[in-house]
Short mmCIF file of C-alpha atoms and ligand atoms in Angstrom, two decimals:
data_model
loop_
_atom_site.label_atom_id
_atom_site.label_comp_id
_atom_site.label_asym_id
_atom_site.label_seq_id
_atom_site.Cartn_x
_atom_site.Cartn_y
_atom_site.Cartn_z
CA MET X 27 -22.12 0.99 22.39
CA ASN X 28 -21.54 1.30 26.15
CA ASP X 29 -17.82 1.73 25.82
CA ASP X 30 -17.62 5.45 25.09
CA LYS X 31 -13.95 5.23 24.11
CA ARG X 32 -14.63 2.95 21.18
CA ILE X 33 -14.59 4.64 17.75
CA PHE X 34 -16.55 2.87 15.04
CA ILE X 35 -14.93 2.50 11.65
CA PHE X 36 -17.33 2.83 8.76
CA ASP X 37 -15.52 1.81 5.61
CA THR X 38 -16.74 3.32 2.36
CA THR X 39 -14.00 2.03 0.04
CA LEU X 40 -16.59 0.12 -1.95
CA ARG X 41 -18.91 3.10 -2.31
CA ASP X 42 -17.19 6.49 -2.06
CA GLY X 43 -13.81 4.87 -2.77
CA GLU X 44 -15.16 3.34 -5.90
CA GLN X 45 -16.23 6.82 -6.97
CA SER X 46 -12.53 7.63 -7.46
CA PRO X 47 -12.02 8.58 -11.06
CA GLY X 48 -10.90 5.45 -12.90
CA ALA X 49 -11.37 3.06 -10.00
CA SER X 50 -14.32 0.95 -10.90
CA LEU X 51 -14.53 -2.44 -9.27
CA ASP X 52 -16.40 -5.46 -10.49
CA GLU X 53 -18.53 -7.61 -8.25
CA LYS X 54 -15.74 -10.15 -7.69
CA GLY X 55 -13.26 -7.42 -6.74
CA LYS X 56 -15.77 -5.85 -4.37
CA LEU X 57 -16.35 -9.15 -2.65
CA GLU X 58 -12.64 -9.74 -2.28
CA ILE X 59 -12.16 -6.33 -0.69
CA ALA X 60 -15.17 -6.88 1.56
CA ARG X 61 -13.56 -10.11 2.83
CA GLN X 62 -10.41 -8.21 3.69
CA LEU X 63 -12.44 -5.47 5.39
CA ALA X 64 -14.02 -8.16 7.54
CA GLU X 65 -10.51 -9.48 8.35
CA LEU X 66 -9.62 -5.95 9.38
CA ARG X 67 -12.68 -6.00 11.65
CA VAL X 68 -14.23 -2.79 10.37
CA ASP X 69 -17.55 -2.11 12.06
CA ILE X 70 -19.54 -1.15 8.98
CA ILE X 71 -18.97 -1.82 5.30
CA GLU X 72 -20.75 0.51 2.91
CA GLY X 73 -21.01 -1.91 0.01
CA GLY X 74 -22.39 0.42 -2.64
CA PHE X 75 -25.12 2.66 -3.96
CA PRO X 76 -27.51 0.03 -5.36
CA ILE X 77 -29.78 2.31 -7.42
CA THR X 78 -26.81 3.40 -9.55
CA SER X 79 -26.48 0.09 -11.39
CA PRO X 80 -27.73 -3.51 -11.27
CA GLY X 81 -24.07 -4.55 -10.84
CA ASP X 82 -23.76 -2.42 -7.73
CA ALA X 83 -27.02 -3.78 -6.33
CA LEU X 84 -25.83 -7.33 -6.94
CA ALA X 85 -22.44 -6.67 -5.35
CA VAL X 86 -24.11 -5.33 -2.19
CA LYS X 87 -26.39 -8.36 -2.15
CA LYS X 88 -23.46 -10.76 -2.41
CA ILE X 89 -21.53 -8.93 0.29
CA ALA X 90 -24.63 -8.97 2.48
CA LYS X 91 -24.96 -12.70 1.93
CA GLU X 92 -21.37 -13.71 2.48
CA ILE X 93 -19.76 -11.27 4.90
CA LYS X 94 -20.41 -11.94 8.54
CA GLY X 95 -19.22 -9.69 11.34
CA PRO X 96 -19.46 -6.11 10.08
CA THR X 97 -22.78 -4.40 9.53
CA ILE X 98 -23.49 -4.08 5.81
CA CYS X 99 -24.73 -0.72 4.64
CA ALA X 100 -26.10 0.60 1.36
CA LEU X 101 -26.56 4.18 0.21
CA ALA X 102 -29.77 5.75 -1.09
CA ARG X 103 -31.03 9.21 -1.96
CA THR X 104 -34.16 10.41 -0.21
CA ILE X 105 -36.21 8.79 -2.95
CA GLN X 106 -38.49 5.84 -2.31
CA LYS X 107 -37.26 3.83 -5.29
CA ASP X 108 -33.63 4.27 -4.16
CA ILE X 109 -34.51 3.16 -0.66
CA ASP X 110 -36.45 0.11 -1.91
CA VAL X 111 -33.61 -1.05 -4.15
CA ALA X 112 -31.05 -0.54 -1.36
CA LEU X 113 -33.23 -2.40 1.15
CA ASP X 114 -33.64 -5.27 -1.27
CA SER X 115 -29.85 -5.56 -1.66
CA LEU X 116 -29.43 -5.62 2.10
CA LYS X 117 -31.98 -8.36 2.71
CA PRO X 118 -29.48 -11.27 3.06
CA ALA X 119 -27.39 -9.41 5.66
CA LYS X 120 -27.33 -10.50 9.27
CA ARG X 121 -26.79 -6.91 10.38
CA SER X 122 -27.73 -4.12 8.02
CA ARG X 123 -28.01 -0.36 7.82
CA LEU X 124 -29.57 1.99 5.31
CA HIS X 125 -27.75 5.25 4.64
CA VAL X 126 -29.87 8.03 3.21
CA PHE X 127 -28.74 11.49 2.22
CA ILE X 128 -29.95 14.83 0.93
CA ALA X 129 -28.00 18.06 0.54
CA THR X 130 -28.66 20.82 3.04
CA SER X 131 -26.28 23.68 2.18
CA ALA X 132 -27.63 26.88 0.63
CA ILE X 133 -25.64 26.38 -2.57
CA HIS X 134 -26.95 22.85 -3.06
CA ARG X 135 -30.50 23.79 -2.07
CA GLN X 136 -30.59 26.63 -4.56
CA TYR X 137 -28.59 25.35 -7.52
CA LYS X 138 -28.81 21.58 -7.34
CA LEU X 139 -32.15 20.80 -5.72
CA ASN X 140 -34.06 24.04 -6.12
CA LYS X 141 -35.79 23.41 -2.82
CA ALA X 142 -36.53 25.54 0.20
CA LYS X 143 -35.38 24.67 3.70
CA HIS X 144 -38.76 23.37 4.84
CA GLU X 145 -38.94 21.06 1.81
CA ILE X 146 -35.55 19.60 2.62
CA ILE X 147 -36.70 18.88 6.17
CA ARG X 148 -39.91 17.29 4.92
CA ILE X 149 -38.19 15.06 2.38
CA ALA X 150 -35.47 14.04 4.84
CA THR X 151 -37.87 13.12 7.61
CA GLU X 152 -40.30 11.29 5.31
CA SER X 153 -37.48 9.23 3.86
CA VAL X 154 -36.02 8.39 7.25
CA LYS X 155 -39.47 7.35 8.51
CA TYR X 156 -40.09 5.26 5.40
CA ALA X 157 -36.74 3.51 5.80
CA ARG X 158 -37.02 3.11 9.55
CA ASN X 159 -40.32 1.29 9.13
CA ARG X 160 -38.43 -1.29 7.08
CA ILE X 161 -34.99 -1.58 8.69
CA GLY X 162 -33.65 -1.24 12.21
CA GLU X 163 -30.71 1.06 11.54
CA VAL X 164 -30.94 4.25 9.53
CA GLU X 165 -28.06 6.63 9.00
CA PHE X 166 -28.79 10.10 7.72
CA SER X 167 -26.33 12.42 5.95
CA PRO X 168 -27.03 16.10 5.32
CA GLU X 169 -24.80 16.37 2.27
CA ASP X 170 -22.45 19.39 2.29
CA ALA X 171 -23.12 19.73 6.03
CA SER X 172 -19.93 21.69 6.63
CA ARG X 173 -21.18 24.49 4.35
CA THR X 174 -24.70 24.42 5.73
CA GLU X 175 -25.90 27.25 7.98
CA PRO X 176 -25.38 25.74 11.47
CA GLU X 177 -28.84 26.70 12.75
CA PHE X 178 -30.51 25.00 9.80
CA LEU X 179 -28.25 21.96 10.18
CA TYR X 180 -29.29 21.61 13.86
CA GLN X 181 -32.93 21.77 12.82
CA VAL X 182 -32.49 19.07 10.16
CA LEU X 183 -30.65 16.80 12.57
CA GLU X 184 -33.23 17.19 15.30
CA SER X 185 -36.02 16.34 12.85
CA VAL X 186 -34.37 13.23 11.41
CA ILE X 187 -33.58 11.90 14.87
CA ASP X 188 -37.27 12.30 15.71
CA ALA X 189 -38.07 10.49 12.48
CA GLY X 190 -35.93 7.51 13.52
CA ALA X 191 -32.36 8.11 12.34
CA THR X 192 -29.91 6.50 14.72
CA ILE X 193 -26.67 7.63 13.13
CA LEU X 194 -26.10 11.21 12.02
CA ASN X 195 -23.30 11.63 9.57
CA ILE X 196 -21.83 15.09 9.04
CA PRO X 197 -20.16 15.14 5.63
CA ASP X 198 -17.54 17.64 4.62
CA THR X 199 -18.55 16.78 1.08
CA VAL X 200 -16.18 19.11 -0.75
CA GLY X 201 -13.26 18.94 1.66
CA TYR X 202 -13.68 22.61 2.54
CA THR X 203 -13.49 22.68 6.30
CA THR X 204 -10.48 22.86 8.61
CA PRO X 205 -9.86 21.06 11.91
CA PHE X 206 -10.80 23.91 14.29
CA GLU X 207 -13.88 24.83 12.33
CA TYR X 208 -15.05 21.24 11.96
CA GLY X 209 -14.36 20.43 15.61
CA ASN X 210 -16.48 23.45 16.54
CA LEU X 211 -19.25 22.33 14.23
CA ILE X 212 -19.37 18.95 15.96
CA LYS X 213 -19.35 20.67 19.34
CA GLY X 214 -22.15 22.95 18.11
CA ILE X 215 -24.21 19.91 17.17
CA PHE X 216 -23.82 18.41 20.63
CA ASP X 217 -24.68 21.74 22.25
CA ASN X 218 -27.64 22.65 20.06
CA VAL X 219 -29.46 19.51 18.94
CA PRO X 220 -31.64 18.64 21.93
CA ASN X 221 -32.17 14.95 21.11
CA ILE X 222 -28.56 14.32 19.98
CA GLN X 223 -27.94 11.75 22.73
CA LYS X 224 -30.32 9.37 20.92
CA ALA X 225 -27.92 9.11 17.99
CA ILE X 226 -24.32 8.41 17.16
CA VAL X 227 -22.50 11.28 15.47
CA SER X 228 -20.41 10.25 12.51
CA VAL X 229 -18.02 12.20 10.29
CA HIS X 230 -17.23 11.86 6.61
CA CYS X 231 -14.39 14.03 5.37
CA HIS X 232 -13.05 14.59 1.89
CA ASN X 233 -9.46 15.46 1.22
CA ASP X 234 -9.56 18.39 -1.19
CA LEU X 235 -7.31 20.45 1.08
CA GLY X 236 -5.41 17.44 2.40
CA LEU X 237 -7.24 17.78 5.73
CA ALA X 238 -9.59 14.80 5.71
CA VAL X 239 -7.75 12.87 8.42
CA ALA X 240 -7.02 15.96 10.53
CA ASN X 241 -10.67 17.03 10.34
CA SER X 242 -11.88 13.56 11.31
CA LEU X 243 -9.53 13.47 14.28
CA ALA X 244 -10.66 16.94 15.37
CA ALA X 245 -14.23 15.67 15.29
CA ILE X 246 -13.30 12.76 17.55
CA LYS X 247 -12.00 15.24 20.10
CA PHE X 248 -15.47 16.79 20.17
CA GLY X 249 -17.46 13.61 20.52
CA ALA X 250 -17.82 12.01 17.08
CA ARG X 251 -18.01 8.23 17.51
CA GLN X 252 -18.01 6.98 13.94
CA ILE X 253 -15.44 7.76 11.25
CA GLU X 254 -16.21 7.20 7.61
CA CYS X 255 -13.07 6.46 5.68
CA THR X 256 -11.51 4.41 2.91
CA ILE X 257 -8.46 2.25 2.43
CA ASN X 258 -5.58 4.32 1.01
CA GLY X 259 -7.88 7.35 1.24
CA ILE X 260 -9.35 6.72 -2.19
CA GLY X 261 -12.62 8.44 -3.07
CA GLU X 262 -14.23 11.24 -5.03
CA ARG X 263 -11.66 13.76 -6.38
CA ALA X 264 -8.82 13.99 -3.82
CA GLY X 265 -10.38 11.15 -1.87
CA ASN X 266 -11.67 10.50 1.62
CA ALA X 267 -10.00 10.21 5.01
CA ALA X 268 -7.56 7.29 4.93
CA MET X 269 -8.53 4.53 7.33
CA GLU X 270 -4.97 3.44 8.04
CA GLU X 271 -4.02 6.96 9.09
CA ILE X 272 -7.02 7.41 11.37
CA VAL X 273 -6.47 4.03 13.01
CA MET X 274 -2.76 4.53 13.54
CA ALA X 275 -3.17 8.13 14.74
CA LEU X 276 -5.56 6.93 17.45
CA ASP X 277 -3.34 3.99 18.21
CA THR X 278 -0.11 5.96 18.39
CA ARG X 279 -1.52 9.05 20.09
CA GLY X 280 -3.98 7.54 22.55
CA ASP X 281 -2.59 10.11 25.00
CA ILE X 282 -4.03 12.97 22.94
CA PHE X 283 -7.31 11.25 22.15
CA GLY X 284 -8.18 10.26 25.70
CA GLY X 285 -7.59 6.57 25.01
CA ARG X 286 -10.15 6.36 22.21
CA TYR X 287 -9.55 3.29 20.14
CA THR X 288 -10.86 1.29 17.21
CA ASN X 289 -11.40 -2.43 16.87
CA ILE X 290 -9.28 -2.61 13.71
CA ARG X 291 -6.62 -5.31 13.34
CA ARG X 292 -3.68 -3.07 12.57
CA ASP X 293 -1.59 -5.92 11.21
CA GLN X 294 -4.03 -6.26 8.33
CA LEU X 295 -3.72 -2.64 7.16
CA CYS X 296 -0.93 -3.12 4.61
CA LYS X 297 -2.57 -6.19 3.17
CA ALA X 298 -5.79 -4.23 2.70
CA SER X 299 -3.90 -1.34 1.16
CA ARG X 300 -2.14 -3.57 -1.37
CA LEU X 301 -5.31 -5.41 -2.25
CA VAL X 302 -7.26 -2.21 -2.86
CA SER X 303 -4.42 -0.77 -4.89
CA ALA X 304 -4.14 -3.91 -7.02
CA LEU X 305 -7.86 -4.22 -7.66
CA THR X 306 -8.59 -0.56 -8.33
CA GLY X 307 -5.34 0.13 -10.17
CA MET X 308 -4.80 3.17 -7.94
CA VAL X 309 -1.14 3.25 -7.08
CA VAL X 310 -0.17 4.17 -3.52
CA GLN X 311 2.32 7.02 -3.47
CA PRO X 312 5.64 5.87 -1.97
CA ASN X 313 5.56 8.48 0.79
CA LYS X 314 1.97 7.67 1.79
CA ALA X 315 1.69 7.54 5.59
CA VAL X 316 1.47 4.07 7.18
CA VAL X 317 1.24 1.98 4.00
CA GLY X 318 3.50 3.71 1.45
CA LYS X 319 6.60 1.91 0.20
CA ASN X 320 8.82 4.45 1.99
CA ALA X 321 6.80 4.68 5.20
CA PHE X 322 9.37 2.61 7.11
CA THR X 323 12.43 3.19 4.98
CA HIS X 324 15.26 5.25 6.36
CA GLU X 325 17.88 6.83 4.15
CA SER X 326 19.80 9.32 6.28
CA GLY X 327 22.96 8.00 7.91
CA ILE X 328 22.17 9.77 11.18
CA HIS X 329 18.70 8.22 11.24
CA GLN X 330 20.02 4.77 10.38
CA ASP X 331 22.59 4.95 13.13
CA GLY X 332 19.95 6.10 15.63
CA LEU X 333 17.56 3.33 14.60
CA LEU X 334 20.18 0.66 15.00
CA LYS X 335 20.83 1.93 18.52
CA LEU X 336 17.18 2.34 19.50
CA ARG X 337 14.31 1.98 17.04
CA LYS X 338 12.17 4.63 18.73
CA THR X 339 14.70 7.36 17.93
CA TYR X 340 13.21 7.63 14.45
CA GLU X 341 10.19 5.32 14.33
CA ILE X 342 6.89 6.11 16.01
CA MET X 343 5.19 2.92 14.79
CA ARG X 344 6.61 -0.52 14.20
CA PRO X 345 6.22 -1.71 10.61
CA GLN X 346 5.15 -5.13 11.91
CA ASP X 347 2.21 -3.47 13.70
CA VAL X 348 0.64 -2.54 10.39
CA GLY X 349 1.69 -5.70 8.59
CA PHE X 350 4.38 -3.92 6.63
CA GLY X 351 7.23 -6.36 7.19
CA GLU X 352 10.53 -5.05 8.45
CA THR X 353 12.00 -1.60 8.71
CA LYS X 354 14.15 -1.01 5.68
CA LEU X 355 17.39 0.87 5.81
CA VAL X 356 18.10 2.00 2.30
CA LEU X 357 21.80 2.05 1.76
CA GLY X 358 22.81 5.09 -0.20
CA LYS X 359 25.18 7.99 0.00
CA HIS X 360 23.74 9.15 3.32
CA SER X 361 24.37 5.85 5.06
CA GLY X 362 27.07 5.37 7.61
CA ARG X 363 29.50 2.56 8.54
CA HIS X 364 27.15 1.19 11.16
CA ALA X 365 24.37 0.62 8.63
CA LEU X 366 26.73 -0.97 6.12
CA GLU X 367 28.22 -3.27 8.74
CA ASN X 368 24.74 -4.26 9.87
CA ARG X 369 23.64 -5.07 6.31
CA LEU X 370 26.81 -7.04 5.62
CA LEU X 371 26.20 -9.09 8.74
CA LYS X 372 22.65 -9.82 7.58
CA LEU X 373 24.08 -10.92 4.25
CA GLY X 374 26.53 -13.22 6.02
CA TYR X 375 29.72 -11.18 5.82
CA LYS X 376 31.66 -10.59 8.98
CA LEU X 377 34.49 -8.23 8.16
CA HIS X 378 37.55 -7.22 10.14
CA ALA X 379 37.94 -3.53 10.91
CA LYS X 380 40.34 -2.94 8.00
CA GLU X 381 38.19 -4.83 5.55
CA LEU X 382 35.16 -2.91 6.68
CA GLU X 383 36.98 0.36 6.23
CA LYS X 384 37.88 -0.54 2.65
CA ALA X 385 34.37 -1.78 1.93
CA TYR X 386 32.97 1.45 3.33
CA ASN X 387 35.22 3.60 1.13
CA ASP X 388 34.26 1.61 -1.98
CA PHE X 389 30.65 1.76 -0.93
CA LYS X 390 30.74 5.56 -0.70
CA ILE X 391 32.24 5.82 -4.20
CA LEU X 392 29.54 3.57 -5.62
CA ALA X 393 26.80 5.37 -3.67
CA ASP X 394 27.77 8.64 -5.34
CA LYS X 395 26.93 7.04 -8.69
CA LYS X 396 23.89 5.05 -7.71
CA LYS X 397 20.92 6.37 -5.72
CA GLU X 398 20.06 3.15 -3.91
CA LEU X 399 22.38 0.25 -3.32
CA PHE X 400 20.65 -3.12 -3.27
CA ASP X 401 21.88 -6.20 -1.45
CA GLU X 402 23.36 -7.54 -4.68
CA ASP X 403 25.36 -4.32 -5.13
CA ILE X 404 26.77 -4.64 -1.64
CA GLU X 405 27.58 -8.29 -2.19
CA ALA X 406 29.19 -7.60 -5.54
CA LEU X 407 31.23 -4.85 -3.97
CA VAL X 408 32.51 -7.05 -1.17
CA ASP X 409 33.09 -10.03 -3.45
CA THR X 410 35.13 -8.09 -5.96
CA GLN X 411 36.89 -5.67 -3.63
CA LEU X 412 37.84 -7.90 -0.76
CA ALA X 413 38.39 -11.21 -2.38
CA SER X 414 38.16 -11.20 -6.13
CA VAL X 415 36.25 -14.24 -7.23
CA PRO X 416 38.46 -16.84 -8.91
CA LYS X 417 37.55 -17.60 -12.52
CA THR X 418 36.68 -21.23 -11.93
CA TYR X 419 35.11 -21.34 -15.37
CA GLU X 420 36.64 -19.10 -18.02
CA LEU X 421 35.55 -18.49 -21.59
CA ILE X 422 38.26 -19.49 -24.06
CA HIS X 423 36.43 -19.59 -27.33
CA LEU X 424 33.02 -18.70 -28.67
CA SER X 425 31.69 -18.85 -32.19
CA VAL X 426 28.18 -18.23 -33.40
CA ALA X 427 26.79 -19.20 -36.79
CA THR X 428 23.48 -17.74 -37.83
CA GLU X 429 21.46 -18.31 -40.95
CA SER X 430 18.05 -16.82 -41.61
CA GLY X 431 15.23 -19.27 -40.97
CA LYS X 432 17.43 -21.56 -38.85
CA ASP X 433 18.27 -21.67 -35.17
CA PRO X 434 21.71 -20.20 -34.44
CA ARG X 435 24.54 -22.68 -33.86
CA VAL X 436 27.00 -21.92 -31.09
CA SER X 437 30.26 -23.58 -30.21
CA LEU X 438 31.86 -22.91 -26.88
CA ARG X 439 35.06 -23.76 -25.04
CA LEU X 440 35.59 -23.19 -21.32
CA LYS X 441 38.65 -23.62 -19.17
CA TYR X 442 38.04 -25.44 -15.90
CA LYS X 443 40.84 -26.45 -13.51
CA GLY X 444 43.39 -26.56 -16.37
CA LYS X 445 41.10 -28.67 -18.59
CA ILE X 446 39.27 -27.52 -21.71
CA LEU X 447 35.58 -28.32 -21.89
CA SER X 448 33.82 -27.87 -25.21
CA ALA X 449 30.32 -28.21 -26.56
CA GLU X 450 28.20 -27.27 -29.55
CA GLY X 451 24.49 -26.75 -29.86
CA THR X 452 21.52 -24.61 -30.84
CA GLY X 453 18.89 -22.59 -29.08
CA SER X 454 16.06 -20.19 -29.79
CA GLY X 455 18.64 -17.37 -30.04
CA PRO X 456 22.43 -17.13 -29.72
CA VAL X 457 22.30 -16.19 -26.02
CA ASP X 458 19.86 -18.99 -25.26
CA ALA X 459 22.06 -21.47 -27.15
CA ALA X 460 25.22 -20.30 -25.36
CA TYR X 461 23.59 -20.45 -21.90
CA LYS X 462 22.32 -23.97 -22.58
CA LEU X 463 25.87 -25.02 -23.49
CA VAL X 464 27.25 -23.46 -20.31
CA ASP X 465 24.64 -25.34 -18.23
CA LYS X 466 25.66 -28.54 -19.97
CA LEU X 467 29.40 -28.00 -19.44
CA ILE X 468 29.15 -27.11 -15.78
CA SER X 469 26.65 -29.95 -15.17
CA ARG X 470 24.41 -27.71 -13.16
CA LYS X 471 21.18 -25.96 -14.01
CA VAL X 472 21.25 -22.31 -13.06
CA LYS X 473 18.03 -20.38 -12.87
CA LEU X 474 18.26 -17.14 -14.85
CA LEU X 475 16.05 -14.50 -13.25
CA ASP X 476 16.92 -11.38 -15.14
CA TYR X 477 18.97 -10.32 -18.14
CA LEU X 478 19.84 -6.74 -18.96
CA ILE X 479 22.01 -5.38 -21.73
CA LYS X 480 23.17 -1.82 -22.13
CA SER X 481 25.66 0.01 -24.23
CA VAL X 482 28.41 1.61 -22.13
CA THR X 483 30.28 3.39 -24.91
CA VAL X 484 29.09 5.02 -28.14
CA GLY X 485 29.69 4.24 -31.82
CA LYS X 486 29.41 1.08 -33.90
CA ASP X 487 32.06 -0.62 -31.77
CA ALA X 488 30.27 0.28 -28.54
CA GLN X 489 30.92 -2.00 -25.62
CA GLY X 490 27.90 -3.88 -24.39
CA GLU X 491 27.54 -4.52 -20.68
CA VAL X 492 25.37 -7.46 -19.70
CA THR X 493 24.06 -7.91 -16.20
CA VAL X 494 22.35 -11.13 -15.22
CA LYS X 495 20.64 -12.15 -12.04
CA VAL X 496 20.57 -15.83 -11.27
CA GLU X 497 19.31 -17.85 -8.38
CA GLY X 498 22.18 -19.33 -6.45
CA ASP X 499 22.28 -21.75 -3.56
CA LEU X 500 19.60 -21.36 -0.90
CA GLY X 501 17.62 -19.16 -3.26
CA LYS X 502 20.04 -16.23 -3.01
CA VAL X 503 20.08 -13.90 -5.98
CA ILE X 504 23.54 -13.49 -7.47
CA THR X 505 24.47 -10.85 -10.01
CA GLY X 506 27.00 -11.39 -12.75
CA GLN X 507 28.43 -8.90 -15.21
CA GLY X 508 30.22 -9.17 -18.53
CA LEU X 509 31.62 -6.52 -20.84
CA SER X 510 32.62 -6.91 -24.48
CA THR X 511 32.12 -5.34 -27.90
CA ASP X 512 30.52 -8.69 -28.79
CA ILE X 513 27.23 -8.88 -26.95
CA ILE X 514 27.05 -12.70 -27.04
CA GLU X 515 30.49 -12.85 -25.46
CA ALA X 516 29.43 -10.23 -22.86
CA SER X 517 26.37 -12.40 -22.14
CA VAL X 518 28.41 -15.55 -21.61
CA ASN X 519 30.92 -13.71 -19.43
CA ALA X 520 28.11 -12.29 -17.27
CA TYR X 521 26.61 -15.76 -16.84
CA LEU X 522 29.99 -17.30 -15.97
CA ASP X 523 30.70 -14.45 -13.54
CA ALA X 524 27.50 -15.27 -11.63
CA ILE X 525 28.27 -18.99 -11.67
CA ASN X 526 31.81 -18.42 -10.41
CA LYS X 527 30.42 -16.35 -7.56
CA ILE X 528 28.00 -19.10 -6.59
CA LEU X 529 30.83 -21.64 -6.58
CA TYR X 530 33.16 -19.35 -4.69
CA ARG X 531 30.60 -18.69 -2.02
CA SER X 532 29.64 -22.27 -1.55
CA THR X 533 33.27 -23.36 -1.20
CA SER X 534 34.27 -20.49 1.07
CA SER X 535 31.27 -21.01 3.32
CA LYS X 536 32.06 -24.72 3.54
CA LYS X 537 35.59 -23.78 4.59
CA GLY X 538 34.08 -21.43 7.15
CA SER X 539 35.90 -18.38 5.78
CA ALA X 540 35.91 -15.38 8.08
CA ALA X 541 34.64 -13.18 5.30
CA HIS X 542 31.87 -15.36 3.93
CA GLY X 543 29.32 -17.22 5.88
CA VAL X 544 26.62 -17.20 3.23
O1 KIV M 620 -19.36 13.20 0.54
C1 KIV M 620 -20.56 13.04 0.80
O2 KIV M 620 -21.27 13.95 1.14
C2 KIV M 620 -21.09 11.70 0.65
C3 KIV M 620 -22.44 11.46 1.22
C4 KIV M 620 -23.26 10.61 0.34
C5 KIV M 620 -22.30 10.88 2.59
O3 KIV M 620 -20.40 10.82 0.20
ZN1 ZN M 621 -18.29 11.37 0.25
#
């Protein structure tokens, strides 16, 4: 606590986060998230609201028992029974904190609680005293603080500090405040609550206006030392302040925040985000700051070129810092030559200037039709445009006999180096049977990863286009395509196309071809 630059991260993913509509977590899921929160090195984990259900009480108890490092906290209303149940759940914890709250705003006092100001102060102080006699750390939250009359709020805070609260949390319960206003409120608290130095001021912001992170950061500027937040910003309604954004804002803009820092392991942020998303079923929007799928993906050609010259031109954080993996340059119609050349090099293709020019022109034509070009598209483009793959294996004959109730019988003939190879057999369907025969004839087992069929023309005689993805040498994914009015024939052609590419690549790389070093 001596280091006044240190900001404490109070994670409430398992309590407020779990209050997200549709995001209920079972005890096992909660424990798994708590382990990851400990990996992240959060300072406090709010494990739940034990009075709400026996399951929640048990989850807090298990977290308290197993998780070492962070302080474990449980929420309670200013009701003795709530406090007792929460304290019981916290018993196994090495370090624990009780968090008690009561609403203080006029609207909540009148319509929800039907209590006068003096009653609120009495209940709050009695509860804090009761809790403080039983546990060393008590946090108090005046719910809806940001809509509470400031003078009354100061009075409440002063009283609960006298009663033994050591952390004062100032919730913007309905996400109503704005950064300037909230910053001023925090300043007002420091200026007007005489015993404020005995406590840590915490903030808890909801995101109804999309300002939860901005409000929390404004509060830090005015002396708040603890931030309550959740992974991916999940929480009631529009959610809470997102931990990853707070942490990275402080980390990236230490200059603005006077060097204030958190103890969070940034490289664990993406892992935590993915875990929470998987266990709660709450999908992370692609453009979500820090952890979204697109957070480090660059599409514009100008940006891609700049990045390749100097990363900092368009990236203020490194994806590795947050455990994201690598920066991704999405190749699409906005990409330039530089980005294509770079990707081709990564894929093992070193092209001469003329070859690159042709590849780039073909790439632009394809990019006009397809939003995002994957590595396989680029490879297919180079393979077919620059050096069409020889048909090492070619389909000469195919016949399929089907009879209801029996497995289909397929006979197949392939041409290979001037010879004819033939085989006959069955399978669980005609495509399965044909692929098994191909495997047998080429004496090599190919791993089929994906199979897609689509009609490319209309009418009864529509052409079917089959695309397969197979695993080639060194685990590389190779795409093959086949087109025919007969879908079994299209399937075999697609499979052979992929196999021919694998063979072509392995021979050309053995020869050390200038174009292929895969
Ligand atoms: O938003 C809120 O006011 C709360 C309190 C219980 C802290 O979640
Ligand atoms: Zn809340």
